[in-house]
CSV table of N, CA, C and O in Angstrom, one decimal:
chain,number,residue,atom,x,y,z
A,1,MET,N,-15.2,-12.2,-16.9
A,1,MET,CA,-16.4,-12.2,-16.8
A,1,MET,C,-17.2,-13.3,-17.0
A,1,MET,O,-17.4,-13.5,-18.5
A,2,ASN,N,-17.7,-14.4,-16.1
A,2,ASN,CA,-18.8,-15.3,-16.4
A,2,ASN,C,-17.8,-16.4,-17.6
A,2,ASN,O,-18.5,-16.6,-18.7
A,3,GLY,N,-16.6,-16.6,-17.3
A,3,GLY,CA,-16.1,-17.5,-18.0
A,3,GLY,C,-15.5,-16.9,-19.8
A,3,GLY,O,-14.9,-17.4,-20.0
A,4,GLU,N,-15.5,-15.6,-19.9
A,4,GLU,CA,-15.4,-14.7,-20.9
A,4,GLU,C,-14.0,-13.6,-20.6
A,4,GLU,O,-14.2,-12.8,-19.5
A,5,HIS,N,-12.9,-13.7,-21.2
A,5,HIS,CA,-11.7,-13.0,-21.4
A,5,HIS,C,-12.4,-11.4,-21.7
A,5,HIS,O,-12.7,-11.3,-22.6
A,6,LEU,N,-12.0,-10.4,-20.8
A,6,LEU,CA,-12.2,-9.2,-21.1
A,6,LEU,C,-11.2,-8.1,-21.7
A,6,LEU,O,-11.3,-7.5,-22.6
A,7,THR,N,-10.0,-8.2,-21.0
A,7,THR,CA,-9.1,-7.6,-20.9
A,7,THR,C,-7.7,-7.9,-20.3
A,7,THR,O,-7.6,-8.9,-19.9
A,8,HIS,N,-6.6,-7.4,-21.0
A,8,HIS,CA,-5.2,-7.7,-20.2
A,8,HIS,C,-4.4,-6.4,-19.9
A,8,HIS,O,-4.7,-5.8,-21.3
A,9,THR,N,-4.3,-6.1,-19.1
A,9,THR,CA,-3.6,-4.8,-18.7
A,9,THR,C,-2.2,-4.7,-18.0
A,9,THR,O,-2.0,-5.9,-17.1
A,10,ALA,N,-1.6,-3.8,-18.1
A,10,ALA,CA,-0.5,-3.4,-16.8
A,10,ALA,C,-0.9,-2.4,-16.2
A,10,ALA,O,-1.1,-1.4,-16.7
A,11,GLY,N,-0.4,-2.5,-15.1
A,11,GLY,CA,-0.5,-0.9,-14.1
A,11,GLY,C,0.2,-1.3,-12.4
A,11,GLY,O,0.5,-2.5,-12.1
A,12,ASP,N,-0.1,-0.4,-11.8
A,12,ASP,CA,0.4,-0.5,-10.5
A,12,ASP,C,-0.6,-1.0,-9.5
A,12,ASP,O,-0.6,-1.6,-8.3
A,13,GLY,N,-1.9,-1.5,-9.9
A,13,GLY,CA,-2.8,-2.3,-8.9
A,13,GLY,C,-4.3,-2.2,-9.8
A,13,GLY,O,-4.5,-1.4,-10.8
A,14,ILE,N,-5.0,-3.0,-8.8
A,14,ILE,CA,-6.7,-3.3,-9.3
A,14,ILE,C,-7.2,-2.8,-8.2
A,14,ILE,O,-6.9,-3.5,-7.1
A,15,LEU,N,-8.4,-2.1,-7.9
A,15,LEU,CA,-9.3,-2.1,-6.7
A,15,LEU,C,-10.8,-2.5,-7.3
A,15,LEU,O,-11.3,-2.3,-8.2
A,16,ILE,N,-11.0,-3.3,-6.2
A,16,ILE,CA,-12.7,-3.7,-6.5
A,16,ILE,C,-13.1,-3.6,-5.1
A,16,ILE,O,-13.1,-3.6,-4.4
A,17,SER,N,-14.5,-3.0,-5.6
A,17,SER,CA,-15.1,-2.1,-4.7
A,17,SER,C,-16.8,-2.2,-4.9
A,17,SER,O,-17.4,-2.7,-6.2
A,18,THR,N,-17.5,-2.7,-3.7
A,18,THR,CA,-19.0,-2.5,-3.8
A,18,THR,C,-19.2,-0.9,-3.7
A,18,THR,O,-18.5,0.0,-4.0
A,19,SER,N,-20.9,-0.9,-3.4
A,19,SER,CA,-21.4,0.6,-3.2
A,19,SER,C,-20.8,1.0,-2.1
A,19,SER,O,-20.3,2.3,-2.1
A,20,THR,N,-20.4,0.3,-1.2
A,20,THR,CA,-20.1,0.9,0.3
A,20,THR,C,-18.6,1.6,-0.1
A,20,THR,O,-18.3,2.5,0.5
A,21,GLY,N,-17.9,0.9,-0.5
A,21,GLY,CA,-16.3,1.1,-0.6
A,21,GLY,C,-16.3,2.4,-1.8
A,21,GLY,O,-15.4,2.9,-1.8
A,22,SER,N,-17.0,2.4,-2.6
A,22,SER,CA,-16.9,3.2,-3.9
A,22,SER,C,-16.7,4.3,-3.3
A,22,SER,O,-15.9,5.8,-4.5
A,23,THR,N,-17.2,5.0,-2.5
A,23,THR,CA,-17.2,6.5,-1.7
A,23,THR,C,-15.8,6.8,-1.5
A,23,THR,O,-14.8,8.0,-1.5
A,24,ALA,N,-15.0,6.1,-0.9
A,24,ALA,CA,-13.5,6.3,-0.6
A,24,ALA,C,-12.7,5.7,-1.5
A,24,ALA,O,-11.8,6.1,-2.3
A,25,TYR,N,-12.7,4.3,-1.6
A,25,TYR,CA,-11.7,3.7,-2.6
A,25,TYR,C,-11.6,3.9,-4.0
A,25,TYR,O,-10.6,4.6,-4.6
A,26,SER,N,-12.7,3.9,-4.2
A,26,SER,CA,-13.0,4.0,-6.0
A,26,SER,C,-12.8,5.4,-6.4
A,26,SER,O,-12.3,5.9,-7.4
A,27,LEU,N,-13.1,6.4,-5.9
A,27,LEU,CA,-13.3,7.8,-5.9
A,27,LEU,C,-11.6,8.1,-6.2
A,27,LEU,O,-11.6,8.9,-6.5
A,28,SER,N,-10.9,7.5,-4.7
A,28,SER,CA,-9.4,8.1,-4.6
A,28,SER,C,-8.7,7.5,-5.7
A,28,SER,O,-7.8,8.1,-6.0
A,29,ALA,N,-9.3,6.4,-6.4
A,29,ALA,CA,-8.4,6.4,-7.4
A,29,ALA,C,-8.7,6.5,-8.9
A,29,ALA,O,-8.4,6.2,-9.9
A,30,GLY,N,-9.8,7.5,-8.9
A,30,GLY,CA,-10.2,8.3,-10.0
A,30,GLY,C,-11.8,7.2,-10.7
A,30,GLY,O,-12.0,7.4,-11.9
A,31,GLY,N,-12.0,6.7,-9.7
A,31,GLY,CA,-13.4,5.9,-10.4
A,31,GLY,C,-14.6,6.3,-10.0
A,31,GLY,O,-14.5,7.5,-9.2
A,32,PRO,N,-15.7,5.4,-10.1
A,32,PRO,CA,-16.9,6.3,-9.9
A,32,PRO,C,-17.7,6.3,-8.5
A,32,PRO,O,-17.1,5.4,-7.7
A,33,ILE,N,-18.7,6.6,-8.2
A,33,ILE,CA,-19.2,6.6,-7.0
A,33,ILE,C,-20.6,5.7,-7.1
A,33,ILE,O,-21.3,6.1,-8.2
A,34,LEU,N,-21.1,4.6,-6.4
A,34,LEU,CA,-22.3,3.9,-6.7
A,34,LEU,C,-23.2,4.1,-5.8
A,34,LEU,O,-22.6,4.2,-4.5
A,35,GLN,N,-24.3,4.6,-5.9
A,35,GLN,CA,-25.2,5.0,-4.8
A,35,GLN,C,-25.4,3.6,-4.2
A,35,GLN,O,-25.6,2.6,-4.5
A,36,ASN,N,-25.6,4.0,-2.8
A,36,ASN,CA,-26.2,2.8,-1.6
A,36,ASN,C,-27.1,2.0,-2.2
A,36,ASN,O,-28.0,2.5,-2.9
A,37,GLY,N,-27.2,1.0,-2.0
A,37,GLY,CA,-28.3,-0.2,-2.4
A,37,GLY,C,-28.2,-0.5,-3.9
A,37,GLY,O,-28.8,-1.5,-4.2
A,38,VAL,N,-27.1,0.0,-4.8
A,38,VAL,CA,-26.9,-0.6,-6.0
A,38,VAL,C,-26.3,-1.8,-6.2
A,38,VAL,O,-25.1,-2.0,-5.3
A,39,ASN,N,-26.6,-3.0,-6.4
A,39,ASN,CA,-26.1,-4.3,-6.1
A,39,ASN,C,-25.1,-4.5,-7.3
A,39,ASN,O,-24.9,-4.7,-8.6
A,40,GLY,N,-23.7,-3.9,-7.3
A,40,GLY,CA,-22.6,-3.8,-8.4
A,40,GLY,C,-21.4,-3.9,-7.8
A,40,GLY,O,-21.3,-3.7,-6.7
A,41,ILE,N,-20.5,-4.2,-8.4
A,41,ILE,CA,-18.8,-4.5,-8.3
A,41,ILE,C,-18.3,-3.8,-9.2
A,41,ILE,O,-18.6,-3.8,-10.2
A,42,LEU,N,-17.5,-2.6,-8.7
A,42,LEU,CA,-16.4,-1.8,-9.6
A,42,LEU,C,-15.3,-2.4,-9.4
A,42,LEU,O,-15.0,-3.0,-8.7
A,43,ILE,N,-14.7,-2.1,-11.1
A,43,ILE,CA,-13.2,-2.5,-11.0
A,43,ILE,C,-12.5,-1.3,-11.5
A,43,ILE,O,-13.2,-0.9,-12.5
A,44,VAL,N,-11.6,-0.8,-10.8
A,44,VAL,CA,-10.9,0.3,-11.0
A,44,VAL,C,-9.5,0.1,-11.2
A,44,VAL,O,-8.8,-0.4,-10.4
A,45,PRO,N,-8.9,0.3,-12.4
A,45,PRO,CA,-7.4,0.2,-12.6
A,45,PRO,C,-6.6,1.5,-11.7
A,45,PRO,O,-7.4,2.3,-11.4
A,46,ILE,N,-5.7,1.2,-10.9
A,46,ILE,CA,-4.8,2.0,-10.4
A,46,ILE,C,-3.8,2.2,-11.3
A,46,ILE,O,-2.9,1.6,-11.4
A,47,ALA,N,-3.3,3.2,-12.0
A,47,ALA,CA,-2.2,3.8,-12.9
A,47,ALA,C,-1.9,2.8,-13.6
A,47,ALA,O,-0.9,2.4,-13.9
A,48,PRO,N,-3.0,2.9,-14.6
A,48,PRO,CA,-2.8,1.5,-15.8
A,48,PRO,C,-1.8,2.2,-16.7
A,48,PRO,O,-1.6,3.5,-16.8
A,49,ASN,N,-0.9,1.3,-17.5
A,49,ASN,CA,-0.2,1.9,-18.4
A,49,ASN,C,-0.7,1.8,-19.6
A,49,ASN,O,0.0,2.5,-20.7
A,50,SER,N,-2.1,1.6,-19.8
A,50,SER,CA,-3.2,2.2,-21.2
A,50,SER,C,-4.0,2.9,-20.6
A,50,SER,O,-4.8,2.4,-19.5
A,51,LEU,N,-4.6,3.9,-21.6
A,51,LEU,CA,-5.8,4.5,-21.0
A,51,LEU,C,-7.0,4.1,-21.6
A,51,LEU,O,-8.5,4.5,-21.4
A,52,SER,N,-6.8,2.6,-22.2
A,52,SER,CA,-8.0,2.0,-22.8
A,52,SER,C,-8.7,1.4,-21.9
A,52,SER,O,-9.9,0.6,-21.6
A,53,PHE,N,-8.3,1.2,-20.3
A,53,PHE,CA,-8.8,0.4,-19.7
A,53,PHE,C,-9.6,1.4,-18.7
A,53,PHE,O,-8.6,1.9,-17.8
A,54,ARG,N,-10.6,1.7,-18.4
A,54,ARG,CA,-11.3,2.3,-17.7
A,54,ARG,C,-11.8,1.7,-16.7
A,54,ARG,O,-12.3,0.3,-16.3
A,55,PRO,N,-12.4,2.5,-15.7
A,55,PRO,CA,-13.5,1.6,-14.4
A,55,PRO,C,-14.8,1.0,-15.1
A,55,PRO,O,-15.2,1.6,-16.1
A,56,ILE,N,-14.8,-0.2,-14.7
A,56,ILE,CA,-16.2,-1.0,-15.2
A,56,ILE,C,-17.1,-1.5,-13.8
A,56,ILE,O,-16.4,-1.6,-12.9
A,57,CYS,N,-18.2,-1.1,-14.1
A,57,CYS,CA,-19.0,-1.8,-13.1
A,57,CYS,C,-19.8,-3.0,-13.8
A,57,CYS,O,-20.5,-2.8,-14.9
A,58,PHE,N,-19.9,-4.0,-13.0
A,58,PHE,CA,-20.7,-5.0,-13.0
A,58,PHE,C,-21.7,-5.6,-12.3
A,58,PHE,O,-21.5,-5.2,-11.1
A,59,PRO,N,-23.1,-5.9,-12.5
A,59,PRO,CA,-23.8,-6.7,-11.8
A,59,PRO,C,-23.2,-8.0,-10.7
A,59,PRO,O,-22.4,-8.2,-11.0
A,60,SER,N,-23.5,-7.7,-9.6
A,60,SER,CA,-23.1,-8.3,-8.3
A,60,SER,C,-23.2,-9.7,-8.4
A,60,SER,O,-22.6,-10.7,-7.8
A,61,ASP,N,-24.1,-10.2,-9.6
A,61,ASP,CA,-24.5,-11.6,-9.7
A,61,ASP,C,-23.7,-12.4,-11.0
A,61,ASP,O,-23.4,-13.5,-11.1
A,62,CYS,N,-22.0,-11.6,-11.2
A,62,CYS,CA,-21.4,-12.1,-12.2
A,62,CYS,C,-20.3,-12.9,-11.6
A,62,CYS,O,-19.9,-12.0,-10.1
A,63,GLU,N,-19.8,-13.7,-12.1
A,63,GLU,CA,-18.7,-14.3,-11.5
A,63,GLU,C,-17.4,-13.7,-12.3
A,63,GLU,O,-17.2,-13.8,-13.8
A,64,ILE,N,-16.5,-13.2,-11.3
A,64,ILE,CA,-15.4,-12.4,-12.2
A,64,ILE,C,-14.0,-13.0,-11.6
A,64,ILE,O,-13.9,-13.4,-10.3
A,65,LYS,N,-13.2,-13.5,-12.5
A,65,LYS,CA,-12.0,-13.9,-12.0
A,65,LYS,C,-10.6,-13.1,-12.6
A,65,LYS,O,-10.8,-12.7,-13.6
A,66,ILE,N,-9.5,-12.6,-11.7
A,66,ILE,CA,-8.5,-11.7,-11.9
A,66,ILE,C,-7.5,-12.5,-11.7
A,66,ILE,O,-7.4,-13.2,-10.6
A,67,LYS,N,-6.7,-12.5,-12.6
A,67,LYS,CA,-5.3,-13.3,-13.0
A,67,LYS,C,-4.4,-12.2,-12.4
A,67,LYS,O,-4.0,-11.1,-13.4
A,68,VAL,N,-3.5,-12.3,-11.2
A,68,VAL,CA,-2.5,-11.3,-11.2
A,68,VAL,C,-0.9,-11.8,-11.6
A,68,VAL,O,-0.7,-13.2,-10.9
A,69,GLU,N,-0.3,-11.4,-12.4
A,69,GLU,CA,1.0,-11.9,-12.6
A,69,GLU,C,2.2,-10.8,-12.1
A,69,GLU,O,2.1,-9.5,-12.4
A,70,ILE,N,3.1,-11.1,-11.2
A,70,ILE,CA,4.0,-10.0,-10.8
A,70,ILE,C,5.0,-10.2,-11.5
A,70,ILE,O,5.8,-11.1,-11.8
A,71,ILE,N,5.6,-8.9,-12.1
A,71,ILE,CA,6.8,-8.9,-13.2
A,71,ILE,C,8.0,-7.9,-12.3
A,71,ILE,O,7.7,-7.5,-11.7
């Protein structure tokens, strides 16, 4: 986020959502719901191999880069 490394994890996938998609996509993956009008970005892991990576909400003006490695 904004040029800083946050975490490295393994799992089935990752879900990225705004408040509009949070009621369906995020909730179904075990993540939170953002109230409409909240300018945030949700990142929700899908079946992570570690319990230490939990859903995260970032301000919408953050630059987020995600590197995906398929093994």
